[in-house]
Tab-separated table of C-alpha atoms and ligand atoms in Angstrom:
chain	number	residue	atom	x	y	z
X	1	UNK	CA	29.947	103.793	254.534
X	2	UNK	CA	32.484	100.965	254.235
X	3	UNK	CA	30.967	97.819	252.810
X	4	UNK	CA	32.417	94.308	253.304
X	5	UNK	CA	34.746	93.111	250.551
X	6	UNK	CA	33.305	90.063	248.896
X	7	UNK	CA	34.788	87.690	246.292
X	8	UNK	CA	32.258	86.084	243.826
X	9	UNK	CA	33.970	83.538	241.582
X	10	UNK	CA	32.273	83.075	238.220
X	11	UNK	CA	31.469	79.382	237.440
X	12	UNK	CA	31.530	80.280	233.662
X	13	UNK	CA	35.218	79.225	233.804
X	14	UNK	CA	34.483	75.942	235.762
X	15	UNK	CA	34.694	72.409	234.452
X	16	UNK	CA	31.091	71.849	233.570
X	17	UNK	CA	31.431	68.109	233.574
X	18	UNK	CA	32.142	68.338	237.298
X	19	UNK	CA	30.123	71.440	238.158
X	20	UNK	CA	28.795	70.331	241.518
X	21	UNK	CA	32.371	69.437	242.646
X	22	UNK	CA	33.594	72.788	241.369
X	23	UNK	CA	31.003	74.771	243.317
X	24	UNK	CA	31.779	72.703	246.449
X	25	UNK	CA	35.524	73.488	245.892
X	26	UNK	CA	34.752	77.290	245.691
X	27	UNK	CA	32.749	77.040	248.877
X	28	UNK	CA	35.566	75.329	250.672
X	29	UNK	CA	38.113	77.727	249.186
X	30	UNK	CA	36.475	80.654	250.884
X	31	UNK	CA	34.372	82.224	248.158
X	32	UNK	CA	31.778	84.679	249.546
X	33	UNK	CA	29.307	84.379	246.759
X	34	UNK	CA	28.922	82.198	243.654
X	35	UNK	CA	28.625	84.292	240.430
X	36	UNK	CA	26.433	82.558	237.795
X	37	UNK	CA	26.506	83.866	234.259
X	38	UNK	CA	23.384	83.271	232.218
X	39	UNK	CA	23.668	84.035	228.457
X	40	UNK	CA	21.015	83.762	225.853
X	41	UNK	CA	22.795	84.131	222.540
X	42	UNK	CA	20.590	87.175	221.896
X	43	UNK	CA	21.486	89.926	224.411
X	44	UNK	CA	25.001	88.686	224.255
X	45	UNK	CA	26.694	86.632	221.457
X	46	UNK	CA	27.207	83.513	223.592
X	47	UNK	CA	25.021	80.845	225.307
X	48	UNK	CA	25.901	79.430	228.708
X	49	UNK	CA	23.244	77.673	230.866
X	50	UNK	CA	19.914	78.385	232.471
X	51	UNK	CA	17.561	77.524	235.386
X	52	UNK	CA	17.989	73.690	235.491
X	53	UNK	CA	21.717	74.049	235.972
X	54	UNK	CA	21.212	76.515	238.828
X	55	UNK	CA	18.707	74.276	240.522
X	56	UNK	CA	21.153	71.292	240.193
X	57	UNK	CA	23.941	73.050	242.077
X	58	UNK	CA	21.659	74.816	244.643
X	59	UNK	CA	21.953	71.933	247.174
X	60	UNK	CA	25.719	72.007	247.022
X	61	UNK	CA	26.299	75.228	248.986
X	62	UNK	CA	24.520	77.781	251.118
X	63	UNK	CA	26.561	80.660	249.699
X	64	UNK	CA	24.750	83.489	248.012
X	65	UNK	CA	23.837	82.664	244.355
X	66	UNK	CA	24.796	85.870	242.540
X	67	UNK	CA	22.907	85.381	239.254
X	68	UNK	CA	23.956	87.682	236.434
X	69	UNK	CA	21.271	87.515	233.702
X	70	UNK	CA	22.636	88.499	230.255
X	71	UNK	CA	19.258	87.789	228.638
X	72	UNK	CA	16.600	89.839	226.854
X	73	UNK	CA	13.694	89.858	227.344
X	74	UNK	CA	14.218	89.096	231.031
X	75	UNK	CA	10.942	89.800	232.902
X	76	UNK	CA	9.277	86.510	231.894
X	77	UNK	CA	12.084	84.399	233.468
X	78	UNK	CA	12.576	86.194	236.806
X	79	UNK	CA	10.232	83.930	238.683
X	80	UNK	CA	11.880	80.802	237.340
X	81	UNK	CA	15.372	82.055	238.304
X	82	UNK	CA	14.076	82.970	241.820
X	83	UNK	CA	12.639	79.431	242.132
X	84	UNK	CA	15.851	77.836	240.826
X	85	UNK	CA	17.752	79.256	243.791
X	86	UNK	CA	18.966	82.764	242.955
X	87	UNK	CA	19.523	85.009	245.987
X	88	UNK	CA	20.485	88.091	244.037
X	89	UNK	CA	19.229	88.674	240.489
X	90	UNK	CA	21.111	91.170	238.364
X	91	UNK	CA	19.680	92.269	235.018
X	92	UNK	CA	21.171	94.564	232.415
X	93	UNK	CA	20.109	98.123	232.157
X	94	UNK	CA	20.331	97.704	228.355
X	95	UNK	CA	18.153	94.561	228.192
X	96	UNK	CA	14.656	95.993	228.315
X	97	UNK	CA	12.521	99.084	228.132
X	98	UNK	CA	11.151	99.087	231.703
X	99	UNK	CA	13.983	98.681	234.159
X	100	UNK	CA	12.033	100.174	237.105
X	101	UNK	CA	9.281	97.561	236.671
X	102	UNK	CA	11.848	94.744	236.347
X	103	UNK	CA	13.488	95.793	239.622
X	104	UNK	CA	10.166	95.888	241.380
X	105	UNK	CA	9.427	92.425	240.114
X	106	UNK	CA	12.666	91.013	241.483
X	107	UNK	CA	12.036	92.441	244.996
X	108	UNK	CA	8.410	91.242	244.848
X	109	UNK	CA	9.853	87.745	244.445
X	110	UNK	CA	11.798	88.298	247.735
X	111	UNK	CA	15.136	88.540	245.995
X	112	UNK	CA	17.944	91.208	246.046
X	113	UNK	CA	17.958	93.245	242.905
X	114	UNK	CA	21.006	94.278	240.879
X	115	UNK	CA	21.545	96.159	237.637
X	116	UNK	CA	24.530	95.644	235.378
X	117	UNK	CA	25.998	98.393	233.125
X	118	UNK	CA	27.811	97.555	229.875
X	119	UNK	CA	31.022	99.458	229.369
X	120	UNK	CA	29.395	102.068	227.108
X	121	UNK	CA	26.432	102.698	229.505
X	122	UNK	CA	26.969	105.654	231.862
X	123	UNK	CA	26.576	105.458	235.632
X	124	UNK	CA	23.731	108.028	235.539
X	125	UNK	CA	21.485	105.574	233.621
X	126	UNK	CA	20.657	104.326	237.120
X	127	UNK	CA	20.195	107.644	238.924
X	128	UNK	CA	16.461	107.339	239.092
X	129	UNK	CA	16.097	103.724	240.187
X	130	UNK	CA	18.525	103.793	243.147
X	131	UNK	CA	15.715	103.217	245.642
X	132	UNK	CA	15.013	99.814	243.926
X	133	UNK	CA	18.543	98.590	243.893
X	134	UNK	CA	20.687	96.397	246.158
X	135	UNK	CA	23.742	96.206	243.802
X	136	UNK	CA	25.204	97.864	240.750
X	137	UNK	CA	27.409	95.668	238.606
X	138	UNK	CA	29.964	97.601	236.563
X	139	UNK	CA	31.010	95.454	233.567
X	140	UNK	CA	34.743	95.764	233.136
X	141	UNK	CA	34.618	93.897	229.822
X	142	UNK	CA	31.911	93.559	227.209
X	143	UNK	CA	29.594	90.828	228.529
X	144	UNK	CA	29.473	87.479	226.730
X	145	UNK	CA	32.853	85.765	227.330
X	146	UNK	CA	35.222	84.985	230.138
X	147	UNK	CA	38.970	85.581	229.794
X	148	UNK	CA	38.808	89.090	228.298
X	149	UNK	CA	41.052	92.048	229.185
X	150	UNK	CA	39.939	94.527	231.840
X	151	UNK	CA	38.952	97.880	230.390
X	152	UNK	CA	40.810	100.556	232.421
X	153	UNK	CA	38.335	103.299	231.551
X	154	UNK	CA	35.869	101.535	233.881
X	155	UNK	CA	37.784	102.719	236.904
X	156	UNK	CA	36.319	106.170	236.381
X	157	UNK	CA	32.776	104.786	236.123
X	158	UNK	CA	33.213	102.758	239.315
X	159	UNK	CA	34.169	105.982	241.128
X	160	UNK	CA	31.093	107.724	239.625
X	161	UNK	CA	28.901	104.901	240.849
X	162	UNK	CA	30.463	105.169	244.236
X	163	UNK	CA	29.567	108.885	244.380
X	164	UNK	CA	26.032	108.278	243.157
X	165	UNK	CA	25.229	105.606	245.796
X	166	UNK	CA	26.998	107.352	248.753
X	167	UNK	CA	25.013	106.839	251.880
X	168	UNK	CA	22.908	104.070	250.440
X	169	UNK	CA	22.906	100.370	251.123
X	170	UNK	CA	24.121	99.367	247.659
X	171	UNK	CA	26.946	96.995	246.718
X	172	UNK	CA	29.236	97.871	243.814
X	173	UNK	CA	30.340	94.814	241.912
X	174	UNK	CA	32.902	94.489	239.095
X	175	UNK	CA	32.970	91.731	236.514
X	176	UNK	CA	35.451	90.960	233.773
X	177	UNK	CA	39.236	90.590	233.615
X	178	UNK	CA	39.537	90.905	237.420
X	179	UNK	CA	42.503	89.309	239.169
X	180	UNK	CA	45.155	89.978	241.849
X	181	UNK	CA	46.805	92.522	239.437
X	182	UNK	CA	43.834	94.983	239.325
X	183	UNK	CA	41.845	94.039	242.491
X	184	UNK	CA	43.475	96.881	244.363
X	185	UNK	CA	42.583	99.466	241.746
X	186	UNK	CA	38.999	98.449	241.447
X	187	UNK	CA	38.582	98.337	245.239
X	188	UNK	CA	40.233	101.784	245.611
X	189	UNK	CA	37.826	103.172	243.005
X	190	UNK	CA	34.878	101.900	245.072
X	191	UNK	CA	34.063	98.281	244.170
X	192	UNK	CA	33.378	95.969	247.100
X	193	UNK	CA	32.254	92.793	245.299
X	194	UNK	CA	34.833	91.288	242.868
X	195	UNK	CA	33.846	88.709	240.274
X	196	UNK	CA	36.706	86.532	238.970
X	197	UNK	CA	36.359	83.598	236.617
X	198	UNK	CA	39.499	82.631	234.736
X	199	UNK	CA	41.820	84.071	237.354
X	200	UNK	CA	40.523	81.573	239.866
X	201	UNK	CA	39.802	78.578	237.705
X	202	UNK	CA	43.230	78.750	235.952
X	203	UNK	CA	44.842	78.432	239.346
X	204	UNK	CA	45.640	74.948	240.699
X	205	UNK	CA	44.632	76.300	244.245
X	206	UNK	CA	41.352	78.150	244.213
X	207	UNK	CA	41.798	79.104	247.872
X	208	UNK	CA	45.162	80.649	247.335
X	209	UNK	CA	43.903	82.672	244.366
X	210	UNK	CA	40.835	83.924	246.270
X	211	UNK	CA	43.043	84.922	249.154
X	212	UNK	CA	45.507	86.645	246.830
X	213	UNK	CA	42.622	88.682	245.184
X	214	UNK	CA	41.200	89.502	248.603
X	215	UNK	CA	44.576	90.666	250.005
X	216	UNK	CA	45.253	92.799	246.886
X	217	UNK	CA	41.876	94.422	247.245
X	218	UNK	CA	42.085	94.976	250.928
X	219	UNK	CA	45.535	96.345	251.007
X	220	UNK	CA	44.632	99.577	249.256
X	221	UNK	CA	40.888	99.677	249.711
X	222	UNK	CA	39.708	102.967	251.103
E	301	DX5	C1	31.309	87.969	231.211
E	301	DX5	C2	30.821	87.441	232.542
E	301	DX5	C3	31.839	87.304	233.574
E	301	DX5	C4	32.996	86.335	233.179
E	301	DX5	C5	34.225	86.839	233.995
E	301	DX5	O1	30.220	88.186	230.397
E	301	DX5	O2	29.782	88.215	233.070
E	301	DX5	O3	31.286	86.919	234.794
E	301	DX5	O4	32.714	85.010	233.524
E	301	DX5	O5	35.289	86.073	233.529
E	301	DX5	P1	36.713	86.564	233.677
E	301	DX5	O6	36.964	86.711	235.137
E	301	DX5	O7	37.506	85.406	233.097
E	301	DX5	O8	36.862	87.744	232.871
E	302	ZN	ZN1	29.076	87.958	235.166
């Protein structure tokens, strides 16, 4: 089934001194979701921000807060992220031993549940938890930093994920090195939610960049 194409700008590349204004600008620029990258310096080699920052920007927009947790252990923080304003909580398949339990916990909090796959993790790692999922996030770089180069081998994984979720109500998101140059390829492979950080924030006109990515994805989407 065809799912709507959504653009989810990552605020990791925003000017943190003016974060509220940046989120407002994304809202007005036509972002569908706001992608929020939480890093713990343990699961990934970088530290970003946590719940208080999400809570602070929650009043600025009504758009879906797409919270990407690159943290381990994750279970003990789920409730706090739900309370801070997350609408969709994505955890990493590699981040803990009991993924099925984690996904149940996210849904029990009334939130949509996502799982992210590192580049080396195969699509079939999620084969037995599909009933618990609203979104699969295929990392197209190794998580931890913005501004990295897209890994072309991930196109095959996106296509495998698309086959695996066929007929189900599951979004396929891509994250890392996405821009107008590869939006068409990832959409054709099966992704319908495109995260972009540096591509959007490097542009002087966020709206124009979001439109360019959307147009590139829509033009050859299946
Ligand atoms: C990487 C993050 C991404 C990152 C994307 O660990 O999950 O969301 O911000 O940034 P770009 O689009 O610059 O690769
Ligand atoms: Zn992310």
